[in-house]
mmCIF file of C-alpha atoms in Angstrom:
data_model
loop_
_atom_site.group_PDB
_atom_site.id
_atom_site.type_symbol
_atom_site.label_atom_id
_atom_site.label_comp_id
_atom_site.label_asym_id
_atom_site.label_seq_id
_atom_site.Cartn_x
_atom_site.Cartn_y
_atom_site.Cartn_z
ATOM 1 C CA MET A 1 36.804 46.426 202.650
ATOM 2 C CA ALA A 2 37.672 48.809 205.416
ATOM 3 C CA GLN A 3 40.746 49.913 203.622
ATOM 4 C CA LYS A 4 38.676 50.662 200.446
ATOM 5 C CA HIS A 5 36.168 52.791 202.522
ATOM 6 C CA LYS A 6 39.007 54.738 204.158
ATOM 7 C CA SER A 7 40.615 55.396 200.704
ATOM 8 C CA ARG A 8 37.258 56.825 199.510
ATOM 9 C CA ARG A 9 36.958 58.841 202.606
ATOM 10 C CA ASN A 10 40.343 60.244 202.374
ATOM 11 C CA LYS A 11 39.702 61.165 198.752
ATOM 12 C CA TRP A 12 36.573 63.057 199.810
ATOM 13 C CA GLU A 13 38.468 64.752 202.690
ATOM 14 C CA ASP A 14 41.277 65.891 200.299
ATOM 15 C CA ALA A 15 38.887 67.242 197.723
ATOM 16 C CA SER A 16 38.826 70.971 197.426
ATOM 17 C CA LEU A 17 35.676 72.880 198.192
ATOM 18 C CA GLY A 18 34.988 73.398 194.478
ATOM 19 C CA GLU A 19 35.124 69.788 193.762
ATOM 20 C CA LYS A 20 32.942 68.879 196.652
ATOM 21 C CA LEU A 21 30.326 71.531 195.701
ATOM 22 C CA THR A 22 30.297 70.216 192.198
ATOM 23 C CA LEU A 23 29.746 66.652 193.234
ATOM 24 C CA LEU A 24 26.969 67.760 195.784
ATOM 25 C CA GLY A 25 25.501 69.832 193.098
ATOM 26 C CA PHE A 26 25.224 66.900 190.593
ATOM 27 C CA ILE A 27 23.518 64.635 193.329
ATOM 28 C CA ALA A 28 20.898 67.458 194.185
ATOM 29 C CA LEU A 29 20.278 67.894 190.455
ATOM 30 C CA TRP A 30 19.669 64.165 190.049
ATOM 31 C CA VAL A 31 17.169 64.100 193.105
ATOM 32 C CA PHE A 32 15.409 67.164 191.561
ATOM 33 C CA SER A 33 15.205 65.773 188.126
ATOM 34 C CA ALA A 34 13.875 62.456 189.312
ATOM 35 C CA ALA A 35 10.909 64.151 191.361
ATOM 36 C CA VAL A 36 10.080 66.547 188.397
ATOM 37 C CA THR A 37 10.066 63.552 185.991
ATOM 38 C CA PHE A 38 7.888 61.581 188.510
ATOM 39 C CA ILE A 39 5.420 64.355 188.983
ATOM 40 C CA GLY A 40 5.207 65.106 185.184
ATOM 41 C CA ILE A 41 4.432 61.525 184.207
ATOM 42 C CA CYS A 42 1.784 61.380 186.854
ATOM 43 C CA TYR A 43 -0.080 64.565 185.797
ATOM 44 C CA GLY A 44 0.596 63.668 182.105
ATOM 45 C CA PHE A 45 -1.025 60.199 182.252
ATOM 46 C CA LEU A 46 -3.290 60.577 185.255
ATOM 47 C CA GLY A 47 -4.146 64.220 185.732
ATOM 48 C CA SER A 48 -3.098 64.008 189.304
ATOM 49 C CA MET A 49 -0.771 62.407 191.856
ATOM 50 C CA ILE A 50 -1.093 58.610 192.393
ATOM 51 C CA TRP A 51 -2.506 58.947 196.010
ATOM 52 C CA ASP A 52 -5.257 61.295 194.631
ATOM 53 C CA LEU A 53 -6.499 58.669 192.222
ATOM 54 C CA HIS A 54 -9.586 56.555 192.442
ATOM 55 C CA PRO A 55 -8.889 52.957 193.346
ATOM 56 C CA GLU A 56 -10.501 51.770 190.084
ATOM 57 C CA THR A 57 -8.091 53.397 187.796
ATOM 58 C CA LYS A 58 -6.418 50.718 185.636
ATOM 59 C CA ASN A 59 -3.213 52.363 184.517
ATOM 60 C CA ILE A 60 -1.770 53.208 187.871
ATOM 61 C CA LEU A 61 0.658 50.249 187.722
ATOM 62 C CA GLU A 62 1.770 51.159 184.239
ATOM 63 C CA VAL A 63 2.447 54.835 185.089
ATOM 64 C CA VAL A 64 4.389 53.534 188.171
ATOM 65 C CA ARG A 65 6.585 51.217 186.110
ATOM 66 C CA ILE A 66 7.341 53.996 183.556
ATOM 67 C CA SER A 67 8.045 56.292 186.387
ATOM 68 C CA LEU A 68 10.357 54.113 188.085
ATOM 69 C CA THR A 69 12.163 53.260 184.891
ATOM 70 C CA ILE A 70 12.837 56.926 184.024
ATOM 71 C CA VAL A 71 13.936 57.768 187.550
ATOM 72 C CA GLY A 72 16.211 54.718 187.504
ATOM 73 C CA GLY A 73 17.754 55.872 184.229
ATOM 74 C CA ILE A 74 18.356 59.310 185.683
ATOM 75 C CA GLY A 75 19.852 57.683 188.774
ATOM 76 C CA ALA A 76 22.174 55.578 186.488
ATOM 77 C CA VAL A 77 23.368 58.835 184.635
ATOM 78 C CA GLY A 78 23.955 60.459 188.063
ATOM 79 C CA TYR A 79 26.020 57.617 189.290
ATOM 80 C CA LEU A 80 28.065 57.872 186.058
ATOM 81 C CA VAL A 81 28.626 61.488 186.674
ATOM 82 C CA ILE A 82 29.734 60.996 190.182
ATOM 83 C CA LYS A 83 32.261 58.313 189.016
ATOM 84 C CA TYR A 84 33.461 60.414 186.336
ATOM 85 C CA GLN A 85 34.015 63.375 188.983
ATOM 86 C CA GLU A 86 35.952 60.786 191.059
ATOM 87 C CA ARG A 87 38.170 59.667 188.114
ATOM 88 C CA GLN A 88 39.016 63.352 187.254
ATOM 89 C CA ALA A 89 39.847 64.033 190.899
ATOM 90 C CA GLY A 90 42.119 61.066 191.067
ATOM 91 C CA LEU A 91 43.842 62.284 187.831
ATOM 92 C CA ARG A 92 44.383 65.660 189.140
ATOM 93 C CA GLU A 93 45.852 64.215 192.298
ATOM 94 C CA GLU A 94 48.242 62.145 190.199
ATOM 95 C CA ARG A 95 49.315 65.102 188.138
ATOM 96 C CA ARG A 96 50.018 67.100 191.302
ATOM 97 C CA THR A 97 52.165 64.164 192.616
ATOM 98 C CA VAL A 98 54.062 64.009 189.195
ATOM 99 C CA ASN A 99 54.624 67.635 189.348
ATOM 100 C CA GLN A 100 55.892 67.634 192.904
ATOM 101 C CA LEU A 101 58.209 64.703 192.048
ATOM 102 C CA ASP A 102 59.595 66.618 188.967
ATOM 103 C CA ARG A 103 60.065 69.779 191.001
ATOM 104 C CA ARG A 104 62.029 67.848 193.611
ATOM 105 C CA ARG A 105 64.124 66.241 190.924
ATOM 106 C CA PHE A 106 64.606 69.574 189.309
ATOM 107 C CA GLY A 107 65.958 70.985 192.536
ATOM 108 C CA GLU A 108 68.300 68.195 193.127
ATOM 109 C CA ALA A 109 69.681 68.467 189.549
ATOM 110 C CA THR A 110 70.217 72.062 189.881
ATOM 111 C CA ALA A 111 72.114 71.457 193.098
ATOM 112 C CA LEU A 112 74.417 69.107 191.285
ATOM 113 C CA PHE A 113 74.727 71.610 188.449
ATOM 114 C CA GLY A 114 75.779 74.224 190.797
ATOM 115 C CA SER A 115 78.758 72.224 192.056
ATOM 116 C CA GLU A 116 82.387 73.397 191.749
ATOM 117 C CA ASN A 117 83.392 69.747 190.732
ATOM 118 C CA THR A 118 83.505 69.332 186.902
ATOM 119 C CA ILE A 119 82.114 65.718 187.141
ATOM 120 C CA THR A 120 79.497 66.522 189.606
ATOM 121 C CA ARG A 121 78.263 69.391 187.239
ATOM 122 C CA MET A 122 78.167 67.224 184.187
ATOM 123 C CA ALA A 123 76.188 64.785 186.177
ATOM 124 C CA GLY A 124 73.818 67.677 187.099
ATOM 125 C CA VAL A 125 73.513 68.631 183.317
ATOM 126 C CA HIS A 126 72.354 64.947 182.570
ATOM 127 C CA ALA A 127 69.899 65.126 185.231
ATOM 128 C CA LEU A 128 68.420 68.417 184.190
ATOM 129 C CA ILE A 129 67.887 66.907 180.822
ATOM 130 C CA GLU A 130 66.151 63.816 182.169
ATOM 131 C CA VAL A 131 63.835 66.098 184.156
ATOM 132 C CA GLY A 132 63.222 68.257 180.873
ATOM 133 C CA ASN A 133 62.458 64.746 178.997
ATOM 134 C CA ALA A 134 59.925 63.845 181.732
ATOM 135 C CA ASP A 135 58.167 67.238 182.226
ATOM 136 C CA PRO A 136 57.968 69.513 179.056
ATOM 137 C CA SER A 137 56.835 72.509 181.345
ATOM 138 C CA LEU A 138 60.215 72.707 182.799
ATOM 139 C CA GLN A 139 62.269 72.826 179.514
ATOM 140 C CA GLN A 140 62.525 76.489 179.215
ATOM 141 C CA GLU A 141 63.818 76.832 182.781
ATOM 142 C CA ILE A 142 66.349 74.168 182.159
ATOM 143 C CA ILE A 143 67.382 75.903 178.790
ATOM 144 C CA ASN A 144 67.751 79.154 180.835
ATOM 145 C CA LEU A 145 69.889 77.437 183.310
ATOM 146 C CA LEU A 146 72.169 75.945 180.734
ATOM 147 C CA CYS A 147 72.445 79.174 178.810
ATOM 148 C CA GLY A 148 73.007 81.032 182.008
ATOM 149 C CA TYR A 149 76.124 78.928 182.749
ATOM 150 C CA LEU A 150 77.491 79.694 179.175
ATOM 151 C CA ARG A 151 76.856 83.479 179.909
ATOM 152 C CA SER A 152 78.581 83.360 183.232
ATOM 153 C CA LYS A 153 82.045 84.760 183.847
ATOM 154 C CA ARG A 154 83.993 81.423 184.500
ATOM 155 C CA THR A 155 87.457 79.820 184.279
ATOM 156 C CA GLN A 156 88.066 77.825 181.277
ATOM 157 C CA ASP A 157 85.787 74.650 181.621
ATOM 158 C CA ASN A 158 85.836 73.342 178.098
ATOM 159 C CA VAL A 159 84.816 69.908 178.830
ATOM 160 C CA CYS A 160 81.629 71.109 180.671
ATOM 161 C CA GLU A 161 80.893 73.727 178.082
ATOM 162 C CA SER A 162 81.348 71.243 175.340
ATOM 163 C CA HIS A 163 79.011 68.856 177.173
ATOM 164 C CA ILE A 164 76.215 71.455 177.509
ATOM 165 C CA ILE A 165 76.444 72.449 173.867
ATOM 166 C CA ASN A 166 76.291 68.810 172.622
ATOM 167 C CA LEU A 167 73.301 68.068 174.953
ATOM 168 C CA LEU A 168 71.355 71.155 173.869
ATOM 169 C CA HIS A 169 71.818 69.962 170.273
ATOM 170 C CA GLY A 170 70.818 66.555 171.061
ATOM 171 C CA THR A 171 67.695 67.501 173.105
ATOM 172 C CA LEU A 172 66.393 70.158 170.741
ATOM 173 C CA SER A 173 66.965 68.068 167.674
ATOM 174 C CA GLY A 174 65.521 64.887 169.098
ATOM 175 C CA HIS A 175 68.675 62.909 168.681
ATOM 176 C CA LEU A 176 68.474 61.935 172.241
ATOM 177 C CA ASP A 177 65.206 59.936 171.767
ATOM 178 C CA VAL A 178 62.937 62.668 173.140
ATOM 179 C CA ARG A 179 62.385 65.885 171.022
ATOM 180 C CA TRP A 180 61.890 68.965 173.162
ATOM 181 C CA ARG A 181 59.244 71.668 172.491
ATOM 182 C CA ASP A 182 59.553 73.984 169.544
ATOM 183 C CA ASP A 183 58.835 77.163 171.354
ATOM 184 C CA LEU A 184 62.086 77.433 173.385
ATOM 185 C CA PHE A 185 64.270 80.510 173.302
ATOM 186 C CA LEU A 186 68.152 80.432 173.706
ATOM 187 C CA ASP A 187 69.592 83.510 175.426
ATOM 188 C CA LEU A 188 73.351 83.613 174.937
ATOM 189 C CA HIS A 189 73.780 87.309 174.954
ATOM 190 C CA GLY A 190 77.253 88.228 176.161
ATOM 191 C CA ALA A 191 78.342 84.502 176.401
ATOM 192 C CA GLU A 192 82.027 83.539 175.513
ATOM 193 C CA CYS A 193 82.228 79.969 173.979
ATOM 194 C CA ILE A 194 85.474 78.404 173.529
ATOM 195 C CA GLU A 195 84.212 75.275 172.026
ATOM 196 C CA SER A 196 82.325 75.207 168.557
ATOM 197 C CA PHE A 197 78.499 75.917 168.789
ATOM 198 C CA TYR A 198 76.454 73.389 166.611
ATOM 199 C CA LEU A 199 72.711 73.201 166.433
ATOM 200 C CA SER A 200 70.683 71.299 163.714
ATOM 201 C CA ASP A 201 67.214 69.813 162.877
ATOM 202 C CA CYS A 202 64.881 71.695 165.075
ATOM 203 C CA THR A 203 62.455 74.489 165.520
ATOM 204 C CA ILE A 204 62.912 77.060 168.140
ATOM 205 C CA LEU A 205 61.242 80.454 169.106
ATOM 206 C CA GLY A 206 64.585 82.283 168.739
ATOM 207 C CA MET A 207 68.173 83.173 169.870
ATOM 208 C CA ASN A 208 69.801 86.159 171.440
ATOM 209 C CA LEU A 209 73.581 86.350 170.570
ATOM 210 C CA ASN A 210 74.032 90.125 171.194
ATOM 211 C CA GLY A 211 77.440 90.858 172.191
ATOM 212 C CA ALA A 212 78.484 87.191 172.435
ATOM 213 C CA THR A 213 81.887 85.813 171.388
ATOM 214 C CA PHE A 214 82.458 82.412 169.610
ATOM 215 C CA ASN A 215 85.980 81.592 169.510
ATOM 216 C CA SER A 216 85.578 78.375 167.445
ATOM 217 C CA GLY A 217 82.900 77.817 164.643
ATOM 218 C CA PHE A 218 79.200 78.672 164.973
ATOM 219 C CA THR A 219 76.794 76.512 162.768
ATOM 220 C CA LEU A 220 73.096 76.434 162.530
ATOM 221 C CA ASP A 221 72.009 73.522 160.190
ATOM 222 C CA ASN A 222 68.284 73.092 159.274
ATOM 223 C CA ILE A 223 66.886 75.384 161.909
ATOM 224 C CA THR A 224 63.481 77.107 161.726
ATOM 225 C CA MET A 225 63.248 80.037 163.892
ATOM 226 C CA SER A 226 59.694 81.299 164.597
ATOM 227 C CA GLY A 227 60.757 84.342 166.392
ATOM 228 C CA THR A 228 63.718 86.785 166.259
ATOM 229 C CA PHE A 229 67.358 85.933 165.621
ATOM 230 C CA GLN A 230 69.491 88.554 167.397
ATOM 231 C CA CYS A 231 73.228 88.611 167.109
ATOM 232 C CA SER A 232 73.899 92.382 167.204
ATOM 233 C CA ARG A 233 77.760 93.081 167.952
ATOM 234 C CA ALA A 234 78.486 89.427 168.136
ATOM 235 C CA HIS A 235 82.096 88.227 167.472
ATOM 236 C CA PHE A 236 82.748 85.093 165.376
ATOM 237 C CA ASN A 237 86.336 84.615 165.459
ATOM 238 C CA LYS A 238 86.425 81.688 163.190
ATOM 239 C CA PHE A 239 83.252 81.274 160.952
ATOM 240 C CA ILE A 240 79.456 81.376 160.910
ATOM 241 C CA PHE A 241 77.522 78.797 158.836
ATOM 242 C CA LEU A 242 73.759 79.159 158.357
ATOM 243 C CA LEU A 243 72.826 76.095 156.213
ATOM 244 C CA GLY A 244 69.124 75.217 155.249
ATOM 245 C CA CYS A 245 67.747 77.655 157.750
ATOM 246 C CA THR A 246 64.464 79.672 157.793
ATOM 247 C CA PHE A 247 64.202 82.869 159.862
ATOM 248 C CA GLU A 248 60.444 83.813 160.159
ATOM 249 C CA ALA A 249 61.088 87.211 161.794
ATOM 250 C CA GLY A 250 64.155 88.553 160.058
ATOM 251 C CA ALA A 251 67.518 88.814 161.733
ATOM 252 C CA ASN A 252 69.704 91.412 163.331
ATOM 253 C CA PHE A 253 73.378 91.139 162.266
ATOM 254 C CA SER A 254 74.066 94.720 163.013
ATOM 255 C CA GLY A 255 77.655 95.393 164.076
ATOM 256 C CA VAL A 256 78.613 91.669 163.811
ATOM 257 C CA HIS A 257 82.181 90.739 163.295
ATOM 258 C CA VAL A 258 83.187 87.558 161.390
ATOM 259 C CA SER A 259 86.975 86.975 161.304
ATOM 260 C CA MET A 260 87.105 84.267 158.693
ATOM 261 C CA ASN A 261 84.192 82.745 156.627
ATOM 262 C CA THR A 262 80.424 83.683 156.355
ATOM 263 C CA VAL A 263 78.514 80.975 154.647
ATOM 264 C CA MET A 264 74.649 81.192 154.033
ATOM 265 C CA GLU A 265 73.235 78.273 151.961
ATOM 266 C CA HIS A 266 69.489 77.429 151.276
ATOM 267 C CA THR A 267 68.480 79.995 153.804
ATOM 268 C CA THR A 268 65.312 82.032 153.747
ATOM 269 C CA PHE A 269 64.455 85.310 155.627
ATOM 270 C CA ASN A 270 60.778 86.006 156.083
ATOM 271 C CA SER A 271 58.941 88.650 158.012
ATOM 272 C CA GLN A 272 55.305 89.504 158.932
ATOM 273 C CA ASP A 273 53.698 92.406 157.457
ATOM 274 C CA THR A 274 52.805 95.501 159.692
ATOM 275 C CA GLU A 275 49.282 97.144 159.564
ATOM 276 C CA ASN A 276 50.875 100.533 158.687
ATOM 277 C CA GLU A 277 53.508 101.199 155.961
ATOM 278 C CA ARG A 278 56.531 103.150 156.892
ATOM 279 C CA ALA A 279 58.970 104.969 154.751
ATOM 280 C CA LEU A 280 62.744 104.296 154.113
ATOM 281 C CA TRP A 281 64.828 107.147 152.810
ATOM 282 C CA THR A 282 68.170 106.737 150.911
ATOM 283 C CA THR A 283 71.142 109.192 150.293
ATOM 284 C CA THR A 284 69.887 109.111 146.592
ATOM 285 C CA ILE A 285 66.709 110.695 147.729
ATOM 286 C CA SER A 286 64.949 107.270 146.770
ATOM 287 C CA ARG A 287 62.112 106.779 149.151
ATOM 288 C CA PHE A 288 60.646 103.378 149.581
ATOM 289 C CA LYS A 289 57.326 102.142 151.381
ATOM 290 C CA THR A 290 57.722 99.073 153.301
ATOM 291 C CA SER A 291 55.249 96.935 155.329
ATOM 292 C CA LYS A 292 57.634 94.400 156.708
ATOM 293 C CA GLU A 293 58.055 94.382 160.614
ATOM 294 C CA HIS A 294 61.322 92.543 160.813
ATOM 295 C CA PRO A 295 64.264 93.310 158.285
ATOM 296 C CA VAL A 296 67.546 91.678 158.004
ATOM 297 C CA ASP A 297 69.788 94.232 159.521
ATOM 298 C CA LEU A 298 73.650 94.201 158.456
ATOM 299 C CA ALA A 299 74.387 97.694 159.211
ATOM 300 C CA GLY A 300 77.924 98.010 160.575
ATOM 301 C CA ALA A 301 78.685 94.320 160.001
ATOM 302 C CA GLU A 302 82.322 93.380 159.183
ATOM 303 C CA LEU A 303 82.247 90.085 157.165
ATOM 304 C CA LEU A 304 85.953 89.254 156.608
ATOM 305 C CA GLY A 305 87.391 86.382 154.662
ATOM 306 C CA LEU A 306 85.154 84.254 152.288
ATOM 307 C CA LEU A 307 81.672 85.418 151.854
ATOM 308 C CA CYS A 308 79.432 82.542 150.379
ATOM 309 C CA LEU A 309 75.852 83.192 149.450
ATOM 310 C CA ASP A 310 74.086 80.209 147.812
ATOM 311 C CA ASN A 311 70.374 79.922 147.352
ATOM 312 C CA VAL A 312 69.516 82.542 149.873
ATOM 313 C CA VAL A 313 66.038 84.367 149.602
ATOM 314 C CA PHE A 314 65.195 87.592 151.340
ATOM 315 C CA ASN A 315 61.494 87.922 151.710
ATOM 316 C CA THR A 316 61.942 90.924 153.883
ATOM 317 C CA ASP A 317 63.834 94.080 153.655
ATOM 318 C CA CYS A 318 67.825 93.774 153.721
ATOM 319 C CA LEU A 319 69.542 96.758 155.222
ATOM 320 C CA LEU A 320 73.340 96.892 154.461
ATOM 321 C CA THR A 321 73.108 100.481 156.053
ATOM 322 C CA ILE A 322 70.608 102.179 158.310
ATOM 323 C CA PRO A 323 68.202 104.342 156.039
ATOM 324 C CA THR A 324 68.743 108.082 156.900
ATOM 325 C CA ASN A 325 65.252 108.526 158.404
ATOM 326 C CA ILE A 326 65.566 105.495 160.779
ATOM 327 C CA LEU A 327 66.415 106.115 164.427
ATOM 328 C CA TYR A 328 67.247 103.214 166.809
ATOM 329 C CA ALA A 329 67.253 103.354 170.565
ATOM 330 C CA ASP A 330 69.651 100.431 171.121
ATOM 331 C CA ALA A 331 72.827 102.236 169.408
ATOM 332 C CA ARG A 332 73.064 100.117 166.520
ATOM 333 C CA PRO A 333 75.948 101.166 164.227
ATOM 334 C CA ARG A 334 74.939 103.515 161.431
ATOM 335 C CA THR A 335 78.058 102.680 159.357
ATOM 336 C CA PRO A 336 77.503 100.447 156.147
ATOM 337 C CA ALA A 337 78.407 96.741 156.061
ATOM 338 C CA THR A 338 81.883 95.885 154.914
ATOM 339 C CA PHE A 339 82.857 92.863 153.082
ATOM 340 C CA GLY A 340 86.523 91.458 152.956
ATOM 341 C CA MET A 341 87.873 94.386 154.870
ATOM 342 C CA THR A 342 87.550 96.291 158.202
ATOM 343 C CA GLN A 343 85.669 99.386 158.721
ATOM 344 C CA LYS A 344 88.962 101.169 159.401
ATOM 345 C CA GLU A 345 90.165 100.481 155.980
ATOM 346 C CA GLY A 346 87.097 102.247 154.737
ATOM 347 C CA PRO A 347 84.014 101.102 152.730
ATOM 348 C CA GLU A 348 85.501 102.538 149.466
ATOM 349 C CA GLY A 349 88.881 100.963 149.823
ATOM 350 C CA SER A 350 90.217 98.308 147.513
ATOM 351 C CA LEU A 351 88.460 95.135 147.344
ATOM 352 C CA PRO A 352 90.210 91.871 147.923
ATOM 353 C CA SER A 353 90.178 89.290 145.065
ATOM 354 C CA SER A 354 86.627 88.533 143.774
ATOM 355 C CA ALA A 355 87.757 84.762 144.551
ATOM 356 C CA ARG A 356 86.838 85.591 148.001
ATOM 357 C CA PHE A 357 83.215 86.112 147.062
ATOM 358 C CA SER A 358 80.827 83.461 145.977
ATOM 359 C CA VAL A 359 77.354 84.644 145.293
ATOM 360 C CA ASN A 360 74.819 82.437 143.422
ATOM 361 C CA ASP A 361 71.046 82.265 143.171
ATOM 362 C CA VAL A 362 70.301 85.024 145.771
ATOM 363 C CA ILE A 363 66.934 86.719 145.700
ATOM 364 C CA PHE A 364 65.959 89.988 147.077
ATOM 365 C CA ASN A 365 62.143 90.227 146.926
ATOM 366 C CA GLU A 366 61.850 93.353 148.895
ATOM 367 C CA ILE A 367 63.981 96.507 149.689
ATOM 368 C CA LEU A 368 67.840 96.237 149.624
ATOM 369 C CA CYS A 369 69.380 99.371 151.044
ATOM 370 C CA VAL A 370 73.070 99.726 150.065
ATOM 371 C CA ASP A 371 74.057 103.369 151.041
ATOM 372 C CA GLY A 372 77.863 103.546 151.616
ATOM 373 C CA VAL A 373 78.630 99.956 150.627
ATOM 374 C CA ASN A 374 81.696 99.327 148.537
ATOM 375 C CA THR A 375 80.703 99.775 144.778
ATOM 376 C CA ASN A 376 83.171 97.202 143.615
ATOM 377 C CA PHE A 377 81.351 94.618 145.870
ATOM 378 C CA LEU A 378 77.944 95.822 144.539
ATOM 379 C CA ASN A 379 79.152 95.390 141.068
ATOM 380 C CA ILE A 380 79.982 91.890 141.668
ATOM 381 C CA MET A 381 76.977 91.103 143.609
ATOM 382 C CA ARG A 382 74.329 92.650 141.386
ATOM 383 C CA SER A 383 75.432 90.552 138.444
ATOM 384 C CA HIS A 384 74.889 87.473 140.464
ATOM 385 C CA VAL A 385 71.605 88.156 142.328
ATOM 386 C CA THR A 386 67.962 88.627 141.475
ATOM 387 C CA ILE A 387 66.372 91.976 142.617
ATOM 388 C CA SER A 388 62.657 91.583 142.177
ATOM 389 C CA ARG A 389 61.557 95.082 142.627
ATOM 390 C CA GLU A 390 62.254 97.445 139.722
ATOM 391 C CA ASP A 391 62.437 100.637 142.043
ATOM 392 C CA VAL A 392 65.194 98.919 143.980
ATOM 393 C CA LYS A 393 67.021 98.000 140.815
ATOM 394 C CA ASP A 394 66.817 101.666 139.690
ATOM 395 C CA TYR A 395 68.072 102.904 143.154
ATOM 396 C CA ILE A 396 71.063 100.654 143.274
ATOM 397 C CA ASN A 397 72.155 101.524 139.773
ATOM 398 C CA SER A 398 71.710 105.234 140.584
ATOM 399 C CA TYR A 399 73.814 104.765 143.623
ATOM 400 C CA ILE A 400 76.641 102.875 141.807
ATOM 401 C CA GLU A 401 76.883 105.329 138.829
ATOM 402 C CA ARG A 402 76.833 108.495 141.208
ATOM 403 C CA LYS A 403 79.654 107.014 143.406
ATOM 404 C CA GLN A 404 81.714 105.917 140.339
ATOM 405 C CA SER A 405 81.305 109.385 138.899
ATOM 406 C CA THR A 406 82.329 110.929 142.161
ATOM 407 C CA GLN A 407 85.553 108.635 142.392
ATOM 408 C CA VAL A 408 86.351 109.632 138.625
ATOM 409 C CA LEU A 409 86.263 113.287 139.532
#
């Protein structure tokens, strides 16, 4: 019994000033309500307080009974409120204890992850994942740590790198029992990955691959990206596969280099509308109005090897070159995208065999800017794609005719 009273006393002493004032306020409110109710009943039934009544008044006992019943009810409600406050204080204390424990485990896991020993570092990766499973509020911090390691300048550590990539895939996709939050951002700008990067079956906020290098394959399979996908000036030295993906805020492929194969299948690019329309000018003096906030930017991209587009839908503007009136502050390349050849060979050079291109069921629902793009490629492409806007069709046809007539002369 003494221990129980001591526990209650400790809870009261540990409670914050706000919690104490709230509890005292409820007690004071209960006492005030009881007094007001008692006085109101007396004056309502008897016209005065009990001690002012004549002794022959017959309904005094009835009034007292009703008053005590109501006051007792108010007291019961007050007691429940007090117990509720105690319960809430206990839950807050429990959450604080759990958060402190998770933070301590996070610090211990970070220390393991920072070890120079590969085995210890891998153990640290597992420990970080366990902390993220237990406390979702730490998941973005853990993602930042793991991505930061992949971005760091390090000696070849293929085992740990592969381990991190596999665990990123497992945690984000839910393949390791616990599915992580769907608002996480992967920042891999400037990273150099030796091992294949594979991510599937999840929703994330976005990815930053600007200036990154992937020496093996890069695959996104069944990914929904609610934010931006940035891979400007990234190098994919083997292939990039985008399979069954949805990009809700366009994508930035400007200046990207793919050495072997580029495959996009069952993939959709969307964008939110802006409040104000803006103009896009082309070299053929075609001027378009667009309300899309995020385009698919392919200006300066070099997509060598096989290009496979199958069931791809562009619900936002697709820029194969930068419109003449658009100025960027981040030094994006203003050269047109090239397909099957490097930019050094020239956008109007001879096109490799059409067998290196596979375009099927591709839909452009918004603007498609093609200034400077190889006309042979455009001829192959326009016979296999659907362009929804008539003004865009007229612009592309006019551009091809003008370039072909110039080449004849």
